[in-house]
mmCIF file with all atom_site columns, C-alpha atoms in Angstrom:
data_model
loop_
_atom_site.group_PDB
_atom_site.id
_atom_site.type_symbol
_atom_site.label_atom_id
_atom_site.label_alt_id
_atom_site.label_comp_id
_atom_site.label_asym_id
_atom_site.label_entity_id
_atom_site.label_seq_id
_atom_site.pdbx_PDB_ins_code
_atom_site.Cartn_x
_atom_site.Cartn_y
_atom_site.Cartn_z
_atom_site.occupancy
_atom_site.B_iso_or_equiv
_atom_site.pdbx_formal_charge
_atom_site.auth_seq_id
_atom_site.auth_comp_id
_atom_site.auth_asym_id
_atom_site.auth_atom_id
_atom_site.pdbx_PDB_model_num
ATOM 1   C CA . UNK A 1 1   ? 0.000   0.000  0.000  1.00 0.00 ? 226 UNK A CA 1
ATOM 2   C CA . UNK A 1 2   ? 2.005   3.179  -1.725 1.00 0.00 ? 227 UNK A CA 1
ATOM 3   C CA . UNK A 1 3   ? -0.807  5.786  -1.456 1.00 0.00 ? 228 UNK A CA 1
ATOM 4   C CA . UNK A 1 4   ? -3.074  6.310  1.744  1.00 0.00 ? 229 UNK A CA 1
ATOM 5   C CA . UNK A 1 5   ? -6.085  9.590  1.498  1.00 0.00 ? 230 UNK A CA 1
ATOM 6   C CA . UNK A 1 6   ? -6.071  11.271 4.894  1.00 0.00 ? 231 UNK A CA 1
ATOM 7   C CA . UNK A 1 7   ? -9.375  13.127 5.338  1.00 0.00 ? 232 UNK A CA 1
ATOM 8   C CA . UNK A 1 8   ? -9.514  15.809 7.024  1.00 0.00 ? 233 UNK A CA 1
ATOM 9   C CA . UNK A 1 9   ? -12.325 17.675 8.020  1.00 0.00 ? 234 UNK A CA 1
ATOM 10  C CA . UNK A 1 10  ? -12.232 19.799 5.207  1.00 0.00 ? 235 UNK A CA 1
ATOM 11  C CA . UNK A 1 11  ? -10.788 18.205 2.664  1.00 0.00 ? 236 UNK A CA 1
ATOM 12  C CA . UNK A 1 12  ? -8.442  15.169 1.339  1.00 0.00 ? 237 UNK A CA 1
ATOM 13  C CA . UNK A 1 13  ? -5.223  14.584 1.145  1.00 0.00 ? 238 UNK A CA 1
ATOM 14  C CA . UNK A 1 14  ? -3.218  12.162 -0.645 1.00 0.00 ? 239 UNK A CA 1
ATOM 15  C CA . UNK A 1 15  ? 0.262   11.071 1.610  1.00 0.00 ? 240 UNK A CA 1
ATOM 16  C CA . UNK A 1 16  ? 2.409   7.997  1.591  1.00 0.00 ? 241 UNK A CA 1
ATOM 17  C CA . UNK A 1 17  ? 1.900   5.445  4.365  1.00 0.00 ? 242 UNK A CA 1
ATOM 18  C CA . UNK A 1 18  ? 5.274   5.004  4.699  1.00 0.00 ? 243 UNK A CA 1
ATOM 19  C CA . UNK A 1 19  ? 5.816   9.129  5.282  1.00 0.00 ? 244 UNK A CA 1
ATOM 20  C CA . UNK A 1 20  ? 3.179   9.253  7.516  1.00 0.00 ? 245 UNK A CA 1
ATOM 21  C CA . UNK A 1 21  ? 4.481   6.326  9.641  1.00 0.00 ? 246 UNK A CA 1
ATOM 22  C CA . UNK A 1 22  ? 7.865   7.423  9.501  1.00 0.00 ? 247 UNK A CA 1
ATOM 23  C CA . UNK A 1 23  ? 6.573   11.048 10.895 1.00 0.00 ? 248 UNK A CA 1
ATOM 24  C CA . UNK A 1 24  ? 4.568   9.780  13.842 1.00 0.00 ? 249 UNK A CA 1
ATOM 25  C CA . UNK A 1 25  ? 4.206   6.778  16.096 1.00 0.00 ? 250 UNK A CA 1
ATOM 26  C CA . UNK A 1 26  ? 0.049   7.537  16.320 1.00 0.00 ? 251 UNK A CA 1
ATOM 27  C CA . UNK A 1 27  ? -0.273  7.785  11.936 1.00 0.00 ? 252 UNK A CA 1
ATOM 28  C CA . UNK A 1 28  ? 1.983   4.313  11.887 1.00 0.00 ? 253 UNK A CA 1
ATOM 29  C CA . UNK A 1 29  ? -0.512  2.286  14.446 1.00 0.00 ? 254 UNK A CA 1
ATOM 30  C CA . UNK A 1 30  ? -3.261  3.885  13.040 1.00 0.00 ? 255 UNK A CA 1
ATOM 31  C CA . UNK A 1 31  ? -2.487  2.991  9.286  1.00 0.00 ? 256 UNK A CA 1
ATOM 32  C CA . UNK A 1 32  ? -0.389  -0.229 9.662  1.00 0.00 ? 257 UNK A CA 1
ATOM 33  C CA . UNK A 1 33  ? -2.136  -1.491 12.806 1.00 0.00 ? 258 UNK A CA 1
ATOM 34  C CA . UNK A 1 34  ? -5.677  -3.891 13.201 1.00 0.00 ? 259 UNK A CA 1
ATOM 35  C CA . UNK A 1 35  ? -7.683  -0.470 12.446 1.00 0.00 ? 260 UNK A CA 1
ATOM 36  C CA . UNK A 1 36  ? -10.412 -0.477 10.005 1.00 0.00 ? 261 UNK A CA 1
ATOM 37  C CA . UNK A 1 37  ? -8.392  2.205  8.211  1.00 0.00 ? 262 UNK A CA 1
ATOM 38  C CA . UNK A 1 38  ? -5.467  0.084  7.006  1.00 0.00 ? 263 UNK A CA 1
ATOM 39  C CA . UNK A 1 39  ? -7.826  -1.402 4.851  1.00 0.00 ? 264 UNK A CA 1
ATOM 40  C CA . UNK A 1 40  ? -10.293 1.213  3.686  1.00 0.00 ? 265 UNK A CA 1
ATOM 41  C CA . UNK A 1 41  ? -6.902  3.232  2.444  1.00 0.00 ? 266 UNK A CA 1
ATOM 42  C CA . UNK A 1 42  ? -8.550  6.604  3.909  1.00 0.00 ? 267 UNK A CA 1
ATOM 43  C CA . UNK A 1 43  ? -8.485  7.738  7.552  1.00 0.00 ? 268 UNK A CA 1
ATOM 44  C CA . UNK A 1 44  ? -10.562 10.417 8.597  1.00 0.00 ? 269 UNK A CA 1
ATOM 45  C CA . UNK A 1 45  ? -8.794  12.867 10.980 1.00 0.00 ? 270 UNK A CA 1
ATOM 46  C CA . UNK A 1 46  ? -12.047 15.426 13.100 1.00 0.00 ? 271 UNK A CA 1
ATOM 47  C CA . UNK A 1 47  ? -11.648 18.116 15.065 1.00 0.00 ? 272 UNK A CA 1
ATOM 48  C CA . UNK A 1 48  ? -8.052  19.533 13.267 1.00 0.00 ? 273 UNK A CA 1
ATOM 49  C CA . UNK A 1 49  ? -8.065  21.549 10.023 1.00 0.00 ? 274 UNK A CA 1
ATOM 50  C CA . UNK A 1 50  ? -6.612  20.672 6.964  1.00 0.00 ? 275 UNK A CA 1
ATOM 51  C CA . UNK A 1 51  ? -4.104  23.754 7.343  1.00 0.00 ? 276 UNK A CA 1
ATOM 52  C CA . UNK A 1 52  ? -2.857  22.438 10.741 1.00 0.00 ? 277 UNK A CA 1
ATOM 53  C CA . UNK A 1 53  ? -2.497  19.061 10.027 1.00 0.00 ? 278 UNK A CA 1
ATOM 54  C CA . UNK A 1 54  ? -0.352  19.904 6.595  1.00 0.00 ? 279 UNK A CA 1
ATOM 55  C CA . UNK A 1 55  ? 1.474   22.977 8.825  1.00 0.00 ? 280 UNK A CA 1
ATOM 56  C CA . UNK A 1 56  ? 2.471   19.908 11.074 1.00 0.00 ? 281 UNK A CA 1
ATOM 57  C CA . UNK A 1 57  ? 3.383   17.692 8.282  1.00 0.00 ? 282 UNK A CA 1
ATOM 58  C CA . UNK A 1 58  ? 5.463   19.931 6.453  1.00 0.00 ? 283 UNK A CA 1
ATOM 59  C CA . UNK A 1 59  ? 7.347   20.952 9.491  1.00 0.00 ? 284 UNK A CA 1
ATOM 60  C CA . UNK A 1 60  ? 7.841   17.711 10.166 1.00 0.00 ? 285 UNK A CA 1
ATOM 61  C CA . UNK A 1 61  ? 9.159   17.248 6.377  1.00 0.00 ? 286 UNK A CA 1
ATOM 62  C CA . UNK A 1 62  ? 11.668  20.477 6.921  1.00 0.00 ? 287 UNK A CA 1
ATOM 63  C CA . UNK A 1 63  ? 9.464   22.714 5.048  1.00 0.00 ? 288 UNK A CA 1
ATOM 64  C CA . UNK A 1 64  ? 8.800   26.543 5.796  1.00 0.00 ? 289 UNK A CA 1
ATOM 65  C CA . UNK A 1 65  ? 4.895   26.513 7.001  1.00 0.00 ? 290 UNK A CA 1
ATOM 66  C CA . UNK A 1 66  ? 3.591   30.718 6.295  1.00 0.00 ? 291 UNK A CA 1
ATOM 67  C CA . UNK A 1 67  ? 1.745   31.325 9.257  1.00 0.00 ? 292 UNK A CA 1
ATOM 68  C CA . UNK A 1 68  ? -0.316  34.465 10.289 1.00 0.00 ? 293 UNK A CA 1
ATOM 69  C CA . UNK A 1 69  ? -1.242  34.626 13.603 1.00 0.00 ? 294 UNK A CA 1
ATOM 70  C CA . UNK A 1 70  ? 0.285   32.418 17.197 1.00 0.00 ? 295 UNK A CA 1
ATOM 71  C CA . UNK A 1 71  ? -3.370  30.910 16.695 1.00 0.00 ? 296 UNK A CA 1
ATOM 72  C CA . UNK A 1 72  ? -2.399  28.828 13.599 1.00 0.00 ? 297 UNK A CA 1
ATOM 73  C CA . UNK A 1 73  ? 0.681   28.227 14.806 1.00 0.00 ? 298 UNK A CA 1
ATOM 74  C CA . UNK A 1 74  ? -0.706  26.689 18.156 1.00 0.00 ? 299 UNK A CA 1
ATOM 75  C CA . UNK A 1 75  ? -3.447  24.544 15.686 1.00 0.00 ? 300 UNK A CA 1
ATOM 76  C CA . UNK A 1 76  ? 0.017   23.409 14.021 1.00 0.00 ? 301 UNK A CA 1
ATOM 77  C CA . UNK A 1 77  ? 1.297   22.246 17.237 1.00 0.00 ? 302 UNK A CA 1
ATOM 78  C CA . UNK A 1 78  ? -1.704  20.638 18.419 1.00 0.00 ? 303 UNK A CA 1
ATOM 79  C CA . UNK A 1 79  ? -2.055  18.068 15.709 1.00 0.00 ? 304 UNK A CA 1
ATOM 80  C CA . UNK A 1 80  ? 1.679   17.561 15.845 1.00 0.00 ? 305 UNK A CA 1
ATOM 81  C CA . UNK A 1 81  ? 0.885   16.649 19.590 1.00 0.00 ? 306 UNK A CA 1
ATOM 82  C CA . UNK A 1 82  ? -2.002  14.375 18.578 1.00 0.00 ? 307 UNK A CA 1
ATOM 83  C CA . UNK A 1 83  ? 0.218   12.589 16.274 1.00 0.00 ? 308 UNK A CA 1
ATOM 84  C CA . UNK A 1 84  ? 3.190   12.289 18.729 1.00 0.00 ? 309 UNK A CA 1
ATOM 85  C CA . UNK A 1 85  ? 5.155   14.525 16.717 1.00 0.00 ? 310 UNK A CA 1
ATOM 86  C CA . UNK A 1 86  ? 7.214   15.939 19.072 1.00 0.00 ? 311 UNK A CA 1
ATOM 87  C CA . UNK A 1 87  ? 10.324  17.509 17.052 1.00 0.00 ? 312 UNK A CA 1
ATOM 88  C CA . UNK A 1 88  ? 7.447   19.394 15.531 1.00 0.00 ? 313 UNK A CA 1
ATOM 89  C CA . UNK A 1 89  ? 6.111   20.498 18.664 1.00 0.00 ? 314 UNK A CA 1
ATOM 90  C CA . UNK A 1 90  ? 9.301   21.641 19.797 1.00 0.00 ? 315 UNK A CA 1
ATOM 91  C CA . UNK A 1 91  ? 9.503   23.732 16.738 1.00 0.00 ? 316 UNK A CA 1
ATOM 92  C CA . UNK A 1 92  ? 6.067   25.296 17.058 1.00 0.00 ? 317 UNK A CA 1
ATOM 93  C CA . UNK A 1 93  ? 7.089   26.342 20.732 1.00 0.00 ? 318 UNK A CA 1
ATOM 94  C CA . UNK A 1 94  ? 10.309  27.938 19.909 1.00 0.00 ? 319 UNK A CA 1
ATOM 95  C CA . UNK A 1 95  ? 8.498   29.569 17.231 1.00 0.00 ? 320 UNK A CA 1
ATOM 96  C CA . UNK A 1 96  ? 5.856   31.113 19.216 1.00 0.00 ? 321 UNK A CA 1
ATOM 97  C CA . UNK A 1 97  ? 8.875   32.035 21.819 1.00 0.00 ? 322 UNK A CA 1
ATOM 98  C CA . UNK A 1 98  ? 10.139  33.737 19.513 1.00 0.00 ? 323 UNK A CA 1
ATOM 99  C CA . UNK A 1 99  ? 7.380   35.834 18.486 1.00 0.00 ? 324 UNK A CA 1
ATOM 100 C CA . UNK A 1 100 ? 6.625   36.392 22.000 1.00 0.00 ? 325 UNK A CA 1
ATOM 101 C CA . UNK A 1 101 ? 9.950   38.124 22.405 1.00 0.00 ? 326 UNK A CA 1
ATOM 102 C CA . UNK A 1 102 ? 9.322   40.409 19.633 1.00 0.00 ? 327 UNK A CA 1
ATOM 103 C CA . UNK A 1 103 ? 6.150   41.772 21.001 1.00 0.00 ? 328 UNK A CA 1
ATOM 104 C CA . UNK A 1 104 ? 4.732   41.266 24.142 1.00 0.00 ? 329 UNK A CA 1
ATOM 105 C CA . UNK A 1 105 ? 0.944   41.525 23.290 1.00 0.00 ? 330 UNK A CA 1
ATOM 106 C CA . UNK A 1 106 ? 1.112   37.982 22.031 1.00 0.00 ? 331 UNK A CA 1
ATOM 107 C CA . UNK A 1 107 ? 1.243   36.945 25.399 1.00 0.00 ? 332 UNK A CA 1
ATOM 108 C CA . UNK A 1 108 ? -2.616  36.940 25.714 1.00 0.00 ? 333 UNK A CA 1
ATOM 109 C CA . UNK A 1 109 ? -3.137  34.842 22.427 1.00 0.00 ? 334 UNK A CA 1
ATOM 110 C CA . UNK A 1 110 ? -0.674  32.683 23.416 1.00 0.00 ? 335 UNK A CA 1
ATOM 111 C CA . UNK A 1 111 ? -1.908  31.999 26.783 1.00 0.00 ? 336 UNK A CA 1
ATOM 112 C CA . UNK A 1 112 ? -5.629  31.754 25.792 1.00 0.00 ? 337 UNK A CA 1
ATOM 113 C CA . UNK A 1 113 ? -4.927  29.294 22.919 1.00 0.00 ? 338 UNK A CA 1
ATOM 114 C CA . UNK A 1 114 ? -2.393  26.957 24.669 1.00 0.00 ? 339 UNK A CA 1
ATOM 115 C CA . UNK A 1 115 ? -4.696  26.084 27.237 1.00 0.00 ? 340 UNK A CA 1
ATOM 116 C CA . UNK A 1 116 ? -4.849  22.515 27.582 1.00 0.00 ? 341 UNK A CA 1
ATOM 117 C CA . UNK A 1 117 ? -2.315  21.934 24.979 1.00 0.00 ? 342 UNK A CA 1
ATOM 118 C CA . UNK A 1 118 ? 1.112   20.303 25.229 1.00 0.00 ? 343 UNK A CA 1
ATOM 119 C CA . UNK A 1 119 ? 2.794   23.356 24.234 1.00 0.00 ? 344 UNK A CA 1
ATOM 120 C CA . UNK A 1 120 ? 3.876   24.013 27.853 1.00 0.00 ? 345 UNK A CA 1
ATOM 121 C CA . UNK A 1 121 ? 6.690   25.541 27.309 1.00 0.00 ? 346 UNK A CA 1
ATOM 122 C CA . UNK A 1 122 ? 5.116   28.074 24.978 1.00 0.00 ? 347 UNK A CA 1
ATOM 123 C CA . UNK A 1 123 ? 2.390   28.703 27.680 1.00 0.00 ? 348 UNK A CA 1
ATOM 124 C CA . UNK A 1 124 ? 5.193   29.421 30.490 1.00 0.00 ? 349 UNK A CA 1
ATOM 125 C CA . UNK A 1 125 ? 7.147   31.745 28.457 1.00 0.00 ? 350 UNK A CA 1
ATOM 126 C CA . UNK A 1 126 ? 3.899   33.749 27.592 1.00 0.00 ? 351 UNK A CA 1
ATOM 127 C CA . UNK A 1 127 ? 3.351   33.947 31.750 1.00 0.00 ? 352 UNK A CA 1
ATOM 128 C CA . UNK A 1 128 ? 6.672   34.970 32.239 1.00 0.00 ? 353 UNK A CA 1
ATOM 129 C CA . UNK A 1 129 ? 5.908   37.607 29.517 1.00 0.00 ? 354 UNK A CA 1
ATOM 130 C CA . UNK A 1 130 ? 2.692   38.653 30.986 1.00 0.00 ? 355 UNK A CA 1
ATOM 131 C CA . UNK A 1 131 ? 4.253   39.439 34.653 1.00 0.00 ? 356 UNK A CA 1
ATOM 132 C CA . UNK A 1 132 ? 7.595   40.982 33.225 1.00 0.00 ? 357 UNK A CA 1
ATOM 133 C CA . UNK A 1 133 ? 5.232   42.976 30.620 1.00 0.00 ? 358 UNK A CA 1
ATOM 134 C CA . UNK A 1 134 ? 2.392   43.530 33.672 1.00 0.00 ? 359 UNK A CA 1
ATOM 135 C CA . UNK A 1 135 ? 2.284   47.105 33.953 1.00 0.00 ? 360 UNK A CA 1
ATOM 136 C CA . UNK A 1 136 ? 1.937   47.332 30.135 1.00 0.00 ? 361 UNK A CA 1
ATOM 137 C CA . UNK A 1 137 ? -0.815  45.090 29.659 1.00 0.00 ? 362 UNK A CA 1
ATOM 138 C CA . UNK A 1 138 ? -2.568  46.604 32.661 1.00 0.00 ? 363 UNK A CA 1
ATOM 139 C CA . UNK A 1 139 ? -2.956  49.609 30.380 1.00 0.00 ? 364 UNK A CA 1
ATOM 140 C CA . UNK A 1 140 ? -4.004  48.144 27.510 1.00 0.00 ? 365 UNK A CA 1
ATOM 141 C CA . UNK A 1 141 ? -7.336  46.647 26.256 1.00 0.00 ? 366 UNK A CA 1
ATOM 142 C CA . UNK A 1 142 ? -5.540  42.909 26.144 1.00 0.00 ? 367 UNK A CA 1
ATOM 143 C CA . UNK A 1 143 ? -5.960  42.383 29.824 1.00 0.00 ? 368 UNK A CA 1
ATOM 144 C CA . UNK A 1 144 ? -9.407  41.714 28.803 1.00 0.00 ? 369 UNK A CA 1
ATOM 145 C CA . UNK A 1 145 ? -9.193  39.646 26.477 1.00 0.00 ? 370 UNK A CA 1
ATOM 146 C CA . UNK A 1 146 ? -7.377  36.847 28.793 1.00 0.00 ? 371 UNK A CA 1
ATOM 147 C CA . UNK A 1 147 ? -9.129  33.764 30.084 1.00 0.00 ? 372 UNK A CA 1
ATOM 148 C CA . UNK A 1 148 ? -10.940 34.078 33.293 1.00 0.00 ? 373 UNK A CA 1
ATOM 149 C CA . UNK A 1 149 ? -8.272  30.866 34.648 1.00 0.00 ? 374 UNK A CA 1
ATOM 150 C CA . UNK A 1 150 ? -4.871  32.637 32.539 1.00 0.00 ? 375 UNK A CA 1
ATOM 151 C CA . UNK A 1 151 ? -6.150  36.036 34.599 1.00 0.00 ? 376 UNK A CA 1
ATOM 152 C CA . UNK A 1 152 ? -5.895  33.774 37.879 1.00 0.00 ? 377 UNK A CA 1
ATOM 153 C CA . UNK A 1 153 ? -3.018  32.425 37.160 1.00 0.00 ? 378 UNK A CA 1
ATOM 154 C CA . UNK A 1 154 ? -1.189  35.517 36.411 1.00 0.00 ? 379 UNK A CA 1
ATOM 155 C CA . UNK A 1 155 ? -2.392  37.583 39.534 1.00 0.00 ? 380 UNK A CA 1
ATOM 156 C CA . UNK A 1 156 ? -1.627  34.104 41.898 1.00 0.00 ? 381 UNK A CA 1
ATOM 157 C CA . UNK A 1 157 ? 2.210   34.971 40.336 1.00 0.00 ? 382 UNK A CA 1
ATOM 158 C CA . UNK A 1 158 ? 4.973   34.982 43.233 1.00 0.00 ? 383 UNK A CA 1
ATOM 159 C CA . UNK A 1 159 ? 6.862   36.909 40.701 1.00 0.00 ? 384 UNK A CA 1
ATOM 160 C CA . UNK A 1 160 ? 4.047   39.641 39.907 1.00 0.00 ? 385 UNK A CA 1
ATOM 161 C CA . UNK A 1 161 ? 5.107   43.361 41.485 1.00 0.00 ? 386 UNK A CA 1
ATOM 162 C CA . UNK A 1 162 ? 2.732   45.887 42.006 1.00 0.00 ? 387 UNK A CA 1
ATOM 163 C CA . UNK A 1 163 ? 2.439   48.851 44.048 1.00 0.00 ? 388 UNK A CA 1
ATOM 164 C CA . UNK A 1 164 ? -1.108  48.564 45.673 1.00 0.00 ? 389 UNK A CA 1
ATOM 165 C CA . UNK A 1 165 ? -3.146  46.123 46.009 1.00 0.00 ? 390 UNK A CA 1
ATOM 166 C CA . UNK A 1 166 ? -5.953  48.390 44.934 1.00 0.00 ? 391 UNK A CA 1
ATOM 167 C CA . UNK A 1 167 ? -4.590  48.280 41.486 1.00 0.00 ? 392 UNK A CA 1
ATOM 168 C CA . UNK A 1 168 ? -5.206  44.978 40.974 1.00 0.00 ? 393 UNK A CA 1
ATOM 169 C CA . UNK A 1 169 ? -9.134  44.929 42.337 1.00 0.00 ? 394 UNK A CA 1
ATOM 170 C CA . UNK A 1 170 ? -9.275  48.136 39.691 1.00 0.00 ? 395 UNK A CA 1
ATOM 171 C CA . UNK A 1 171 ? -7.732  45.918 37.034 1.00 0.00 ? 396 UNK A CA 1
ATOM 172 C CA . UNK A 1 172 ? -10.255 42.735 37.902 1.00 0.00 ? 397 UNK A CA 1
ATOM 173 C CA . UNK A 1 173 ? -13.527 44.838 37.708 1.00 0.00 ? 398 UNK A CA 1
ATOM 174 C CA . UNK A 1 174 ? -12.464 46.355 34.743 1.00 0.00 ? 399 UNK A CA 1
ATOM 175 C CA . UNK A 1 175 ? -11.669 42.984 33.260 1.00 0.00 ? 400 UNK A CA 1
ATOM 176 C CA . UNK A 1 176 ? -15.295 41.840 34.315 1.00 0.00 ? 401 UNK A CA 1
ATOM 177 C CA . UNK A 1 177 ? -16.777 44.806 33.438 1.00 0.00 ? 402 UNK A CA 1
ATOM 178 C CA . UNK A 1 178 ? -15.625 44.368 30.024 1.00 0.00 ? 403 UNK A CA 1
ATOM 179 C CA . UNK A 1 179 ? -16.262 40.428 29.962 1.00 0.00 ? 404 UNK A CA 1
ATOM 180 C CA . UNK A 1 180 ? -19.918 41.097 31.539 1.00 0.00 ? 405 UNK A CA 1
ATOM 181 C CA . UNK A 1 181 ? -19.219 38.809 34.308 1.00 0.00 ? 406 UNK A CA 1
ATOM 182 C CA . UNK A 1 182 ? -19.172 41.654 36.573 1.00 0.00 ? 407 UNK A CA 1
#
């Protein structure tokens, strides 16, 4: 079996078996193992866009993957985590490092889309961003946009300065002001 269709949610692809098991230890059971796949020659992959899957594949391959927000580069990492791609992984996260080093605001996408992810180490540089960056993002409009549990997490911070204490009750009913939770 030379040719295998993957079919994802919106779309097919065509791929090699042997690629795909060569690229991750979850394709290689789930094409070459006792799964009704391995004989219909097309696996249907829900819940992952077509674009993240082939992001993850081509990194996976060496290729550049064009990417335009930390949103599709998270999706890229988290069906390279489904499929046990973890080189890929790794690459996503340094990625998304990087951009959060070039501008702080990312922070709050980063943090609200890794959630629950096993881009960790993404998620921890983005906190460490957030509480170096605090004051910042205390003034601007993307303190709003964080997660009710990222918000948490941030103010429970050993390494979060601020002056008074009042700030920070200021900063929380503004944030559920905004979010209508307040």
């Amino acid at each position: 079996m030379i040719d295998h269709y993957r079919r994802v949610n919106d779309g097919k692809l065509r791929s090699s078996v042997f690629l795909l098991s060569l690229c991750s230890p979850v394709l290689y059971k789930l094409l070459c193992g006792q799964f009704k796949e391995t004989e219909s020659r097309e696996a249907c992959i829900e819940e992952m866009s077509r674009e993240a899957f082939e992001g993850a594949l081509r990194l996976w391959l060496g290729e550049a993957v064009s990417v335009s927000s930390v949103d599709e580069l998270v999706e890229i990492g988290r069906a390279a985590d489904r499929f046990g791609m973890l080189r890929v992984c790794e690459a996503v996260q340094d990625a998304i490092c990087a951009q959060l080093n070039k501008d702080w605001r990312v922070c709050v996408d980063t943090l609200n889309c890794c959630d629950g992810s096993a881009l960790e180490k993404a998620a921890a540089h983005a906190r460490k961003i957030a509480v170096d960056c605090f004051d910042a993002l205390c003034a601007s409009e993307r303190l709003c946009e964080l997660s009710a549990k990222e918000l948490c997490a941030l103010l429970d911070n050993d390494e979060l300065c601020v002056d008074k204490e009042e700030e920070v009750l200021e900063l929380v009913a503004r944030w559920c002001n905004v979010r209508g939770d307040g």
